[in-house]
Coordinates of C-alpha atoms in Angstrom, one line a residue:
C1 CA -44.4 42.9 -9.3
L2 CA -41.0 42.2 -11.0
L3 CA -40.7 38.9 -12.7
A4 CA -37.2 38.0 -14.1
Y5 CA -38.3 35.4 -16.9
G6 CA -35.8 33.5 -19.3
Q7 CA -34.3 30.0 -19.8
S8 CA -31.9 28.4 -17.0
S9 CA -28.4 30.2 -16.4
A10 CA -29.5 33.2 -18.1
G11 CA -28.9 35.6 -15.3
K12 CA -32.0 36.3 -13.9
S13 CA -31.1 36.1 -10.0
H14 CA -27.7 38.0 -11.1
S15 CA -30.2 40.9 -12.6
L16 CA -32.6 41.0 -9.7
L17 CA -29.7 40.6 -6.8
G18 CA -26.1 41.2 -8.5
Y19 CA -23.1 41.2 -6.1
S20 CA -21.5 43.4 -3.9
D21 CA -19.4 45.0 -6.1
D22 CA -22.4 44.9 -9.2
P23 CA -25.7 45.3 -7.4
G24 CA -28.8 44.5 -9.0
I25 CA -32.2 45.7 -9.4
V26 CA -33.3 45.1 -5.6
P27 CA -30.1 46.5 -3.8
H28 CA -30.9 49.9 -5.9
M29 CA -34.6 49.6 -4.8
V30 CA -33.5 49.3 -1.3
D31 CA -31.0 51.9 -1.3
G32 CA -33.5 54.2 -2.8
L33 CA -36.0 53.4 0.4
F34 CA -33.8 54.0 2.9
N35 CA -31.9 57.1 0.9
D36 CA -30.7 59.6 3.6
E37 CA -32.0 62.5 1.5
E38 CA -35.4 61.0 1.5
E39 CA -35.3 60.1 5.0
E40 CA -34.8 63.8 5.8
V41 CA -37.6 65.1 3.3
R42 CA -39.9 62.2 4.9
E43 CA -39.1 63.4 8.5
A44 CA -40.0 67.1 7.7
N45 CA -43.3 66.0 6.3
G46 CA -43.9 63.9 9.6
Q47 CA -43.5 60.7 7.7
T48 CA -42.5 57.4 9.2
V49 CA -41.7 54.5 6.9
R50 CA -41.7 50.8 8.0
V51 CA -40.3 47.9 5.6
W52 CA -40.8 44.0 6.1
V53 CA -39.0 41.7 4.1
S54 CA -40.1 37.8 3.4
F55 CA -38.0 35.7 1.0
L56 CA -39.2 32.4 -0.2
E57 CA -37.9 29.6 -2.5
L58 CA -39.8 27.2 -4.9
H59 CA -37.8 23.9 -5.2
N60 CA -38.7 20.6 -6.4
E61 CA -42.6 21.7 -6.0
R62 CA -41.9 22.8 -2.5
L63 CA -41.8 26.2 -0.8
R64 CA -39.1 26.8 1.8
D65 CA -39.1 30.0 4.2
L66 CA -35.4 31.3 3.5
L67 CA -35.6 33.9 6.4
C68 CA -36.5 31.1 8.9
L69 CA -34.1 30.3 11.3
G70 CA -34.1 26.5 11.7
E71 CA -36.7 24.2 10.3
S72 CA -39.2 26.1 9.1
S73 CA -43.1 24.5 8.9
P74 CA -44.8 23.4 5.4
L75 CA -45.7 26.2 3.6
E76 CA -48.8 26.1 1.3
P77 CA -50.1 29.1 -0.9
R78 CA -53.6 30.3 -0.3
E79 CA -56.2 32.4 -2.1
H80 CA -57.8 35.2 0.1
P81 CA -60.6 37.1 -1.9
T82 CA -59.6 40.6 -0.9
I83 CA -55.8 40.6 -0.3
G84 CA -55.1 37.9 -3.3
V85 CA -52.4 34.7 -2.9
F86 CA -50.6 34.7 0.1
V87 CA -48.5 32.3 1.9
P88 CA -49.5 31.3 5.7
N89 CA -46.8 31.0 8.1
L90 CA -43.9 32.8 6.1
S91 CA -41.7 34.9 8.2
E92 CA -41.6 38.9 7.6
S93 CA -38.5 40.5 9.0
Y94 CA -38.5 44.3 10.0
A95 CA -36.0 46.2 8.1
D96 CA -34.6 49.2 9.8
S97 CA -32.0 50.2 7.1
A98 CA -30.6 49.1 3.6
V99 CA -27.9 47.4 5.6
D100 CA -30.5 45.3 7.2
V101 CA -32.0 44.2 4.1
Q102 CA -28.9 43.4 2.8
E103 CA -28.0 41.2 5.6
M104 CA -31.1 39.5 5.1
L105 CA -30.6 38.8 1.3
D106 CA -27.5 37.3 2.1
Y107 CA -28.8 34.8 4.8
A108 CA -31.3 33.9 2.6
N109 CA -29.4 33.3 -0.6
K110 CA -26.8 31.0 1.7
Q111 CA -29.7 29.1 2.2
R112 CA -31.0 28.4 -1.3
A113 CA -31.0 25.3 -3.1
L114 CA -29.0 26.2 -6.0
G115 CA -28.2 23.0 -8.3
A116 CA -25.9 22.7 -11.2
Q117 CA -28.0 23.6 -14.1
T118 CA -27.1 23.0 -17.5
L119 CA -28.7 24.7 -20.8
H120 CA -30.2 21.4 -21.2
G121 CA -32.3 21.4 -17.9
H122 CA -30.1 18.9 -16.2
G123 CA -29.9 19.3 -12.5
S124 CA -32.2 21.2 -10.2
T125 CA -33.4 24.5 -10.4
S126 CA -35.1 26.6 -7.7
H127 CA -36.8 29.7 -8.0
S128 CA -37.1 32.8 -5.3
M129 CA -39.6 35.3 -4.5
I130 CA -38.6 38.3 -2.0
T131 CA -41.4 40.4 -1.0
F132 CA -41.4 44.0 0.5
R133 CA -44.1 45.1 2.5
M134 CA -44.3 49.2 3.2
E135 CA -46.1 51.1 5.2
V136 CA -45.7 54.8 5.1
S137 CA -47.5 56.9 7.9
E138 CA -48.2 60.5 7.8
E139 CA -49.3 62.6 10.8
R140 CA -51.2 66.0 9.9
E141 CA -53.1 68.8 11.6
R142 CA -57.1 68.3 11.4
I143 CA -58.4 70.6 9.3
R144 CA -61.9 70.3 10.7
A145 CA -62.9 71.6 13.7
S146 CA -61.8 68.8 15.9
K147 CA -58.4 69.6 17.2
G148 CA -55.5 67.2 17.1
K149 CA -53.8 65.4 14.6
S150 CA -54.8 62.3 12.4
T151 CA -52.7 59.7 10.9
R152 CA -52.9 58.6 7.0
M153 CA -51.5 55.3 6.3
L154 CA -50.0 54.3 2.8
R155 CA -49.4 50.5 2.3
S156 CA -47.7 49.0 -0.7
T157 CA -46.3 45.6 -1.6
V158 CA -43.4 44.9 -4.0
A159 CA -42.8 41.3 -5.0
V160 CA -39.9 40.3 -7.0
A161 CA -39.4 36.7 -8.5
D162 CA -37.0 35.0 -10.7

């Protein structure tokens, strides 16, 4: 989890997302995930990577799904004893490339409720959380006497919040 913390208008969102000519931490991370050289290494090792993205906003004490087309149903965070905190009905979109992710981020940012915010706290402020859920599967020859292949699955989640 990466949490950008600081006073209003300090540049938290800019540090995380940046602009097209000055990318932030998230675009750099996404470029690393979908790097052509890394992809060649993964293919050579029989690995496939799948990435899903969700993007929510907290504004005036309400959660909103920024990747949902149209109106989203009310979102309420829940806690699960095994997986921890989650948000039921939050949409996840599959990303096949860095371009896919950037299009999702652009769409979500256009949906955000970015109100005018002064240094003295007047106005409306919103916070966002982008979650990347990744799965890497790797096929391997079985070592034991049984023939065939086995698949190992690695899962990871990265959450970025401002």
